[in-house]
Amino acid sequence: MREQSAQGRWELWTQRPLLALAVVFAVAYAVPIVDTSADRAVTAVCTGVEWAVWGAFAVDYAVRLALTSDRRRFVRTHWLDLCAVVLPMVQQLKLLRLVSTLLLVGRRARMASQIRMTTYVVGAVVGLLMFGSLAVLSVERESPDGNIRTLGDALWWSFTTMTTVGYGDHAPTTGLGRLIAVGLMLSGIALLGVVTANIAAWFIARFDKDDVEERAQTEAILALTDEVRALRAEVAALRDRSLSP
Amino acid sequence: MREQSAQGRWELWTQRPLLALAVVFAVAYAVPIVDTSADRAVTAVCTGVEWAVWGAFAVDYAVRLALTSDRRRFVRTHWLDLCAVVLPMVQQLKLLRLVSTLLLVGRRARMASQIRMTTYVVGAVVGLLMFGSLAVLSVERESPDGNIRTLGDALWWSFTTMTTVGYGDHAPTTGLGRLIAVGLMLSGIALLGVVTANIAAWFIARFDKDDVEERAQTEAILALTDEVRALRAEVAALRDRSLSP
Amino acid sequence: MREQSAQGRWELWTQRPLLALAVVFAVAYAVPIVDTSADRAVTAVCTGVEWAVWGAFAVDYAVRLALTSDRRRFVRTHWLDLCAVVLPMVQQLKLLRLVSTLLLVGRRARMASQIRMTTYVVGAVVGLLMFGSLAVLSVERESPDGNIRTLGDALWWSFTTMTTVGYGDHAPTTGLGRLIAVGLMLSGIALLGVVTANIAAWFIARFDKDDVEERAQTEAILALTDEVRALRAEVAALRDRSLSP
Amino acid sequence: MREQSAQGRWELWTQRPLLALAVVFAVAYAVPIVDTSADRAVTAVCTGVEWAVWGAFAVDYAVRLALTSDRRRFVRTHWLDLCAVVLPMVQQLKLLRLVSTLLLVGRRARMASQIRMTTYVVGAVVGLLMFGSLAVLSVERESPDGNIRTLGDALWWSFTTMTTVGYGDHAPTTGLGRLIAVGLMLSGIALLGVVTANIAAWFIARFDKDDVEERAQTEAILALTDEVRALRAEVAALRDRSLSP
């Protein structure tokens, strides 16, 4: 029980610093892509910051694993986090580091019970749009026949993709760019599903006809209670009478 | 209680004139965009009318704030209206004035309890299509490589965007045009959600199996009530008998 | 009551012949569009058949109006049918006649209680795809810069539009063609909504957690009934005892 | 009862081998399309394997039909399987064989009660994407003005189609390719529906307000039960008193 509590306290304490680190990661990721004229030193610093943020989340995972009471269950329920911690060590791809860090940030953010569902979804969508745009921009700018060459084009393309509009005035042409696009499309479908489901839940709760039947039931139960109470008074009167003579 | 009532009466009285002003705004917004040969005087009059309608809604907000009993709560729950009132004073952009006025109209229209949900949604969609088309047309016509140059093209593009079809035969090329497109796409997703949710709510209400269980419960409660009533008659008979000898 | 019954009998008798006429209308509409080398006589016969089918539905409306008991209510609840009957007389446009006849067929088909919801939706989608393809083909083939010139292209375009995929390899360029496209898009959104709602209703009915609570209630009511029955037996015993001495 | 049990045992025993055969079919279908330089012998072997897998499922259908107790009902509820077994014998088209085998695999996989709904949907989507890409690639590569010429392009096109994004940078140009596209679009709509429905069901189960009313009812019933129990004690006391003197 003490270990569980220690884990809980760690998660509460590290929550805000880790989310702040996520913002630092976003800036470090964006700078070398947006500012193409940035010299080598700036790029090196940004890559260092990216590795540091990923490292902080890896340490967080290790500490939580050390503090937990049931380590097997923790690894089993957090296998996706484990992959995100281990994979960048094995394969040091830029995209893999991005996905791993985003995954770790997302999993920690979802644990924060203070953050409401809507905030989480909106945050996830904005984050995916931003990182999707930047990632596609950095990949497609290299391609000779790519047509996504400015940050504006990349953002516009991300938006038309996530909303499944898909004009086709801009589209990724490289394999890596298309892989990022697939991720955005799947997120877009999930986003559409959450929006629709939210509205549907609100509609159904509002126009629900069941309440009529249920209110009738409640009234029937209350009427029955009155009936039983009257019966009890009757029996009490009977007892008084049987006592009196 | 008196202040609340005064606010309520003001909202009821100003409702129809304000919605009429919204139509006037639509005409004043459309004329200089559709009629490109309109001389300077007409454009100046239309801009004046736009400012006047926005001013009327700003005054309406101020009066409602003055009449309310709990001013802090009013500002807190109507902060979006406050932004729409204040922002056009600070930044006198045409698009900002349009969005502000549409926002104020939409908020007032939603308050009108006579207007049904479906009417509100249909009205919002038609309004967004119309203003989206006009705004994109006025922005894209200026752009040298724009491909939305007639009102017909703009309307057609709005429709393919809101329904998320997105052929791509017409697409905005400027930053401002794309910002308007993003607004239309988000509205389109919400529209899809409302339509789906509406149909889903109707389907679920229709095929709902719960009613069977609930009707069985109601019958069980009624049968039980009969049982208790019979019991009461029994006890009453018992009392009569205990009295008789 | 007699008039109502007469109306009901008329609707039952005319149902199958009218739906058969709808198939005849589909053939008469398709022939001059698909077979471009058809001579003037064939086209004239087809136009005649189209008018005849529309006329049959107009007569059906008149007879139902004559047989109904409450004519005002009938006109009020069937005002869309009235428009579809009256408008082709005023404006003899080909497209208006098509829409009017489709509307009348759809309203009559929905009345047929033998036809299940799913059959109706599938039928409506197939019908809209077919008539949408033919109508767009006949309109766009005339346009000098149109790109929908064969029946295959028209069908393919209809499908990509209704599913909101919208590749943009084919798109209508004329005002009339785009009007038909708007109709197809709206139907496509409704179709998506019906499919999603259907699946959602099935999912919700399957995973519904309410049943647990309701089954608990039913058990509580049954336990209560047992209790009351035991009480009644107790009182009966009491009465027997009070009788015995 | 023995026959039913025999059918059940057959289905349980053959389940894993048949699903393994489905993987073999996938490989045999993919090899000659991906490896265009494959010589005639390899292609012949692959075609043979495809026929063998289809044959195994046809035999499975025949055995299940032989083992069932009510053969008429089996044919009526499995008429789609019967078509998939008979049609490739009549018309030996490659596409028909693909669709028939996929249908038979899908129907058998759905019967496996160990496989959960989500696994089934994900499996179906991945399978449709893979076979849709390969089928479109093999068809469009032959077409002179086709624009889907590599496996990467085909996979990318399948994804943009199933998510209804539809950029239009790649689109099938042949009739057969478009037929496959229609299948992918319909699957995509169904996929969207399942995802939305799943999220909606989860949302509705979570935010359901009905529970409040129902819990109140349960409490009312329990309170009433207490009331009746007290009454019974009262009557019991009355009986004891009437006995004592």
PDB file of N, CA and C in Angstrom, chain D residues 167-230:
ATOM      1  N   TYR D 167      -7.775  12.457 -51.992  1.00  0.00           N
ATOM      2  CA  TYR D 167      -7.040  13.594 -52.556  1.00  0.00           C
ATOM      3  C   TYR D 167      -7.265  13.704 -54.060  1.00  0.00           C
ATOM      4  N   GLY D 168      -7.279  12.576 -54.756  1.00  0.00           N
ATOM      5  CA  GLY D 168      -7.421  12.619 -56.203  1.00  0.00           C
ATOM      6  C   GLY D 168      -6.073  12.656 -56.906  1.00  0.00           C
ATOM      7  N   ASP D 169      -4.936  12.565 -56.168  1.00  0.00           N
ATOM      8  CA  ASP D 169      -3.628  12.488 -56.841  1.00  0.00           C
ATOM      9  C   ASP D 169      -3.478  11.143 -57.536  1.00  0.00           C
ATOM     10  N   HIS D 170      -4.154  10.116 -57.005  1.00  0.00           N
ATOM     11  CA  HIS D 170      -4.236   8.829 -57.677  1.00  0.00           C
ATOM     12  C   HIS D 170      -5.697   8.408 -57.684  1.00  0.00           C
ATOM     13  N   ALA D 171      -6.175   7.935 -58.807  1.00  0.00           N
ATOM     14  CA  ALA D 171      -7.566   7.480 -58.894  1.00  0.00           C
ATOM     15  C   ALA D 171      -7.649   6.430 -59.987  1.00  0.00           C
ATOM     16  N   PRO D 172      -8.452   5.368 -59.784  1.00  0.00           N
ATOM     17  CA  PRO D 172      -8.561   4.340 -60.813  1.00  0.00           C
ATOM     18  C   PRO D 172      -9.242   4.901 -62.065  1.00  0.00           C
ATOM     19  N   THR D 173      -8.838   4.408 -63.212  1.00  0.00           N
ATOM     20  CA  THR D 173      -9.395   4.895 -64.476  1.00  0.00           C
ATOM     21  C   THR D 173     -10.175   3.821 -65.224  1.00  0.00           C
ATOM     22  N   THR D 174      -9.975   2.532 -64.839  1.00  0.00           N
ATOM     23  CA  THR D 174     -10.680   1.452 -65.534  1.00  0.00           C
ATOM     24  C   THR D 174     -11.947   1.078 -64.773  1.00  0.00           C
ATOM     25  N   GLY D 175     -12.858   0.433 -65.487  1.00  0.00           N
ATOM     26  CA  GLY D 175     -14.123   0.038 -64.875  1.00  0.00           C
ATOM     27  C   GLY D 175     -13.914  -0.901 -63.700  1.00  0.00           C
ATOM     28  N   LEU D 176     -13.019  -1.901 -63.885  1.00  0.00           N
ATOM     29  CA  LEU D 176     -12.778  -2.899 -62.849  1.00  0.00           C
ATOM     30  C   LEU D 176     -12.138  -2.237 -61.628  1.00  0.00           C
ATOM     31  N   GLY D 177     -11.166  -1.323 -61.873  1.00  0.00           N
ATOM     32  CA  GLY D 177     -10.504  -0.610 -60.781  1.00  0.00           C
ATOM     33  C   GLY D 177     -11.500   0.203 -59.982  1.00  0.00           C
ATOM     34  N   ARG D 178     -12.458   0.818 -60.682  1.00  0.00           N
ATOM     35  CA  ARG D 178     -13.471   1.629 -59.997  1.00  0.00           C
ATOM     36  C   ARG D 178     -14.427   0.764 -59.200  1.00  0.00           C
ATOM     37  N   LEU D 179     -14.701  -0.443 -59.692  1.00  0.00           N
ATOM     38  CA  LEU D 179     -15.567  -1.375 -58.966  1.00  0.00           C
ATOM     39  C   LEU D 179     -14.923  -1.738 -57.624  1.00  0.00           C
ATOM     40  N   ILE D 180     -13.606  -1.977 -57.656  1.00  0.00           N
ATOM     41  CA  ILE D 180     -12.874  -2.289 -56.422  1.00  0.00           C
ATOM     42  C   ILE D 180     -12.906  -1.076 -55.491  1.00  0.00           C
ATOM     43  N   ALA D 181     -12.757   0.126 -56.082  1.00  0.00           N
ATOM     44  CA  ALA D 181     -12.794   1.359 -55.291  1.00  0.00           C
ATOM     45  C   ALA D 181     -14.126   1.517 -54.578  1.00  0.00           C
ATOM     46  N   VAL D 182     -15.227   1.191 -55.277  1.00  0.00           N
ATOM     47  CA  VAL D 182     -16.565   1.285 -54.675  1.00  0.00           C
ATOM     48  C   VAL D 182     -16.649   0.387 -53.446  1.00  0.00           C
ATOM     49  N   GLY D 183     -16.091  -0.842 -53.567  1.00  0.00           N
ATOM     50  CA  GLY D 183     -16.060  -1.751 -52.427  1.00  0.00           C
ATOM     51  C   GLY D 183     -15.292  -1.162 -51.255  1.00  0.00           C
ATOM     52  N   LEU D 184     -14.135  -0.545 -51.542  1.00  0.00           N
ATOM     53  CA  LEU D 184     -13.323   0.060 -50.476  1.00  0.00           C
ATOM     54  C   LEU D 184     -14.056   1.228 -49.818  1.00  0.00           C
ATOM     55  N   MET D 185     -14.750   2.055 -50.627  1.00  0.00           N
ATOM     56  CA  MET D 185     -15.491   3.204 -50.082  1.00  0.00           C
ATOM     57  C   MET D 185     -16.594   2.743 -49.130  1.00  0.00           C
ATOM     58  N   LEU D 186     -17.360   1.727 -49.586  1.00  0.00           N
ATOM     59  CA  LEU D 186     -18.443   1.221 -48.732  1.00  0.00           C
ATOM     60  C   LEU D 186     -17.880   0.667 -47.427  1.00  0.00           C
ATOM     61  N   SER D 187     -16.748  -0.073 -47.522  1.00  0.00           N
ATOM     62  CA  SER D 187     -16.105  -0.574 -46.308  1.00  0.00           C
ATOM     63  C   SER D 187     -15.656   0.582 -45.435  1.00  0.00           C
ATOM     64  N   GLY D 188     -15.145   1.648 -46.072  1.00  0.00           N
ATOM     65  CA  GLY D 188     -14.682   2.813 -45.322  1.00  0.00           C
ATOM     66  C   GLY D 188     -15.814   3.458 -44.551  1.00  0.00           C
ATOM     67  N   ILE D 189     -16.994   3.589 -45.190  1.00  0.00           N
ATOM     68  CA  ILE D 189     -18.152   4.169 -44.511  1.00  0.00           C
ATOM     69  C   ILE D 189     -18.543   3.304 -43.321  1.00  0.00           C
ATOM     70  N   ALA D 190     -18.552   1.967 -43.545  1.00  0.00           N
ATOM     71  CA  ALA D 190     -18.896   1.055 -42.462  1.00  0.00           C
ATOM     72  C   ALA D 190     -17.883   1.184 -41.329  1.00  0.00           C
ATOM     73  N   LEU D 191     -16.587   1.289 -41.700  1.00  0.00           N
ATOM     74  CA  LEU D 191     -15.530   1.442 -40.692  1.00  0.00           C
ATOM     75  C   LEU D 191     -15.743   2.708 -39.866  1.00  0.00           C
ATOM     76  N   LEU D 192     -16.004   3.822 -40.555  1.00  0.00           N
ATOM     77  CA  LEU D 192     -16.298   5.076 -39.876  1.00  0.00           C
ATOM     78  C   LEU D 192     -17.471   4.901 -38.917  1.00  0.00           C
ATOM     79  N   GLY D 193     -18.516   4.182 -39.410  1.00  0.00           N
ATOM     80  CA  GLY D 193     -19.700   3.952 -38.591  1.00  0.00           C
ATOM     81  C   GLY D 193     -19.362   3.164 -37.339  1.00  0.00           C
ATOM     82  N   VAL D 194     -18.561   2.099 -37.491  1.00  0.00           N
ATOM     83  CA  VAL D 194     -18.221   1.253 -36.351  1.00  0.00           C
ATOM     84  C   VAL D 194     -17.400   2.041 -35.329  1.00  0.00           C
ATOM     85  N   VAL D 195     -16.399   2.828 -35.835  1.00  0.00           N
ATOM     86  CA  VAL D 195     -15.566   3.618 -34.928  1.00  0.00           C
ATOM     87  C   VAL D 195     -16.427   4.631 -34.165  1.00  0.00           C
ATOM     88  N   THR D 196     -17.254   5.375 -34.899  1.00  0.00           N
ATOM     89  CA  THR D 196     -18.102   6.368 -34.261  1.00  0.00           C
ATOM     90  C   THR D 196     -19.049   5.718 -33.260  1.00  0.00           C
ATOM     91  N   ALA D 197     -19.667   4.607 -33.682  1.00  0.00           N
ATOM     92  CA  ALA D 197     -20.630   3.929 -32.824  1.00  0.00           C
ATOM     93  C   ALA D 197     -19.973   3.437 -31.544  1.00  0.00           C
ATOM     94  N   ASN D 198     -18.751   2.910 -31.698  1.00  0.00           N
ATOM     95  CA  ASN D 198     -18.004   2.411 -30.553  1.00  0.00           C
ATOM     96  C   ASN D 198     -17.754   3.526 -29.539  1.00  0.00           C
ATOM     97  N   ILE D 199     -17.255   4.668 -30.047  1.00  0.00           N
ATOM     98  CA  ILE D 199     -16.979   5.806 -29.175  1.00  0.00           C
ATOM     99  C   ILE D 199     -18.290   6.327 -28.574  1.00  0.00           C
ATOM    100  N   ALA D 200     -19.345   6.383 -29.412  1.00  0.00           N
ATOM    101  CA  ALA D 200     -20.634   6.897 -28.931  1.00  0.00           C
ATOM    102  C   ALA D 200     -21.177   6.020 -27.811  1.00  0.00           C
ATOM    103  N   ALA D 201     -21.089   4.687 -28.007  1.00  0.00           N
ATOM    104  CA  ALA D 201     -21.591   3.760 -27.000  1.00  0.00           C
ATOM    105  C   ALA D 201     -20.862   3.960 -25.679  1.00  0.00           C
ATOM    106  N   TRP D 202     -19.549   4.187 -25.780  1.00  0.00           N
ATOM    107  CA  TRP D 202     -18.720   4.390 -24.593  1.00  0.00           C
ATOM    108  C   TRP D 202     -19.100   5.710 -23.915  1.00  0.00           C
ATOM    109  N   PHE D 203     -19.289   6.764 -24.722  1.00  0.00           N
ATOM    110  CA  PHE D 203     -19.667   8.074 -24.198  1.00  0.00           C
ATOM    111  C   PHE D 203     -21.022   8.007 -23.488  1.00  0.00           C
ATOM    112  N   ILE D 204     -21.978   7.370 -24.176  1.00  0.00           N
ATOM    113  CA  ILE D 204     -23.351   7.340 -23.659  1.00  0.00           C
ATOM    114  C   ILE D 204     -23.382   6.545 -22.359  1.00  0.00           C
ATOM    115  N   ALA D 205     -22.645   5.408 -22.347  1.00  0.00           N
ATOM    116  CA  ALA D 205     -22.588   4.599 -21.135  1.00  0.00           C
ATOM    117  C   ALA D 205     -21.972   5.393 -19.987  1.00  0.00           C
ATOM    118  N   ARG D 206     -21.063   6.334 -20.331  1.00  0.00           N
ATOM    119  CA  ARG D 206     -20.329   7.072 -19.313  1.00  0.00           C
ATOM    120  C   ARG D 206     -21.150   8.237 -18.753  1.00  0.00           C
ATOM    121  N   PHE D 207     -21.762   8.998 -19.652  1.00  0.00           N
ATOM    122  CA  PHE D 207     -22.445  10.215 -19.218  1.00  0.00           C
ATOM    123  C   PHE D 207     -23.942  10.006 -19.006  1.00  0.00           C
ATOM    124  N   ASP D 208     -24.349   8.733 -18.992  1.00  0.00           N
ATOM    125  CA  ASP D 208     -25.786   8.471 -18.929  1.00  0.00           C
ATOM    126  C   ASP D 208     -26.384   9.044 -17.654  1.00  0.00           C
ATOM    127  N   LYS D 209     -27.405   9.887 -17.839  1.00  0.00           N
ATOM    128  CA  LYS D 209     -28.046  10.543 -16.710  1.00  0.00           C
ATOM    129  C   LYS D 209     -29.169   9.693 -16.119  1.00  0.00           C
ATOM    130  N   ASP D 210     -29.633   8.695 -16.884  1.00  0.00           N
ATOM    131  CA  ASP D 210     -30.760   7.861 -16.448  1.00  0.00           C
ATOM    132  C   ASP D 210     -30.482   7.220 -15.091  1.00  0.00           C
ATOM    133  N   ASP D 211     -29.235   6.838 -14.854  1.00  0.00           N
ATOM    134  CA  ASP D 211     -28.886   6.110 -13.643  1.00  0.00           C
ATOM    135  C   ASP D 211     -29.373   6.831 -12.385  1.00  0.00           C
ATOM    136  N   VAL D 212     -29.330   8.168 -12.399  1.00  0.00           N
ATOM    137  CA  VAL D 212     -29.776   8.946 -11.251  1.00  0.00           C
ATOM    138  C   VAL D 212     -31.221   8.602 -10.929  1.00  0.00           C
ATOM    139  N   GLU D 213     -32.079   8.681 -11.952  1.00  0.00           N
ATOM    140  CA  GLU D 213     -33.498   8.372 -11.784  1.00  0.00           C
ATOM    141  C   GLU D 213     -33.662   6.926 -11.312  1.00  0.00           C
ATOM    142  N   GLU D 214     -32.902   6.030 -11.935  1.00  0.00           N
ATOM    143  CA  GLU D 214     -33.065   4.618 -11.614  1.00  0.00           C
ATOM    144  C   GLU D 214     -32.581   4.274 -10.215  1.00  0.00           C
ATOM    145  N   ARG D 215     -31.485   4.922  -9.793  1.00  0.00           N
ATOM    146  CA  ARG D 215     -30.988   4.652  -8.458  1.00  0.00           C
ATOM    147  C   ARG D 215     -32.003   5.164  -7.422  1.00  0.00           C
ATOM    148  N   ALA D 216     -32.633   6.316  -7.714  1.00  0.00           N
ATOM    149  CA  ALA D 216     -33.672   6.860  -6.848  1.00  0.00           C
ATOM    150  C   ALA D 216     -34.821   5.872  -6.717  1.00  0.00           C
ATOM    151  N   GLN D 217     -35.191   5.252  -7.861  1.00  0.00           N
ATOM    152  CA  GLN D 217     -36.266   4.266  -7.849  1.00  0.00           C
ATOM    153  C   GLN D 217     -35.901   3.072  -6.979  1.00  0.00           C
ATOM    154  N   THR D 218     -34.692   2.555  -7.175  1.00  0.00           N
ATOM    155  CA  THR D 218     -34.254   1.393  -6.408  1.00  0.00           C
ATOM    156  C   THR D 218     -34.321   1.697  -4.915  1.00  0.00           C
ATOM    157  N   GLU D 219     -33.856   2.908  -4.557  1.00  0.00           N
ATOM    158  CA  GLU D 219     -33.910   3.308  -3.150  1.00  0.00           C
ATOM    159  C   GLU D 219     -35.345   3.368  -2.634  1.00  0.00           C
ATOM    160  N   ALA D 220     -36.264   3.907  -3.473  1.00  0.00           N
ATOM    161  CA  ALA D 220     -37.672   4.000  -3.084  1.00  0.00           C
ATOM    162  C   ALA D 220     -38.245   2.609  -2.848  1.00  0.00           C
ATOM    163  N   ILE D 221     -37.878   1.657  -3.730  1.00  0.00           N
ATOM    164  CA  ILE D 221     -38.380   0.293  -3.584  1.00  0.00           C
ATOM    165  C   ILE D 221     -37.839  -0.335  -2.303  1.00  0.00           C
ATOM    166  N   LEU D 222     -36.554  -0.100  -2.007  1.00  0.00           N
ATOM    167  CA  LEU D 222     -35.941  -0.671  -0.800  1.00  0.00           C
ATOM    168  C   LEU D 222     -36.581  -0.075   0.460  1.00  0.00           C
ATOM    169  N   ALA D 223     -36.843   1.262   0.427  1.00  0.00           N
ATOM    170  CA  ALA D 223     -37.491   1.927   1.570  1.00  0.00           C
ATOM    171  C   ALA D 223     -38.872   1.334   1.800  1.00  0.00           C
ATOM    172  N   LEU D 224     -39.587   1.094   0.674  1.00  0.00           N
ATOM    173  CA  LEU D 224     -40.924   0.518   0.747  1.00  0.00           C
ATOM    174  C   LEU D 224     -40.872  -0.883   1.353  1.00  0.00           C
ATOM    175  N   THR D 225     -39.843  -1.648   0.953  1.00  0.00           N
ATOM    176  CA  THR D 225     -39.687  -3.000   1.488  1.00  0.00           C
ATOM    177  C   THR D 225     -39.502  -2.949   3.013  1.00  0.00           C
ATOM    178  N   ASP D 226     -38.696  -1.993   3.494  1.00  0.00           N
ATOM    179  CA  ASP D 226     -38.503  -1.804   4.936  1.00  0.00           C
ATOM    180  C   ASP D 226     -39.841  -1.526   5.617  1.00  0.00           C
ATOM    181  N   GLU D 227     -40.612  -0.643   4.965  1.00  0.00           N
ATOM    182  CA  GLU D 227     -41.935  -0.247   5.475  1.00  0.00           C
ATOM    183  C   GLU D 227     -42.816  -1.487   5.655  1.00  0.00           C
ATOM    184  N   VAL D 228     -42.848  -2.326   4.606  1.00  0.00           N
ATOM    185  CA  VAL D 228     -43.685  -3.522   4.636  1.00  0.00           C
ATOM    186  C   VAL D 228     -43.195  -4.483   5.718  1.00  0.00           C
ATOM    187  N   ARG D 229     -41.857  -4.572   5.865  1.00  0.00           N
ATOM    188  CA  ARG D 229     -41.286  -5.473   6.870  1.00  0.00           C
ATOM    189  C   ARG D 229     -41.711  -5.030   8.286  1.00  0.00           C
ATOM    190  N   ALA D 230     -41.665  -3.709   8.529  1.00  0.00           N
ATOM    191  CA  ALA D 230     -42.088  -3.163   9.813  1.00  0.00           C
ATOM    192  C   ALA D 230     -43.558  -3.489  10.076  1.00  0.00           C
TER     193      ALA D 230
END
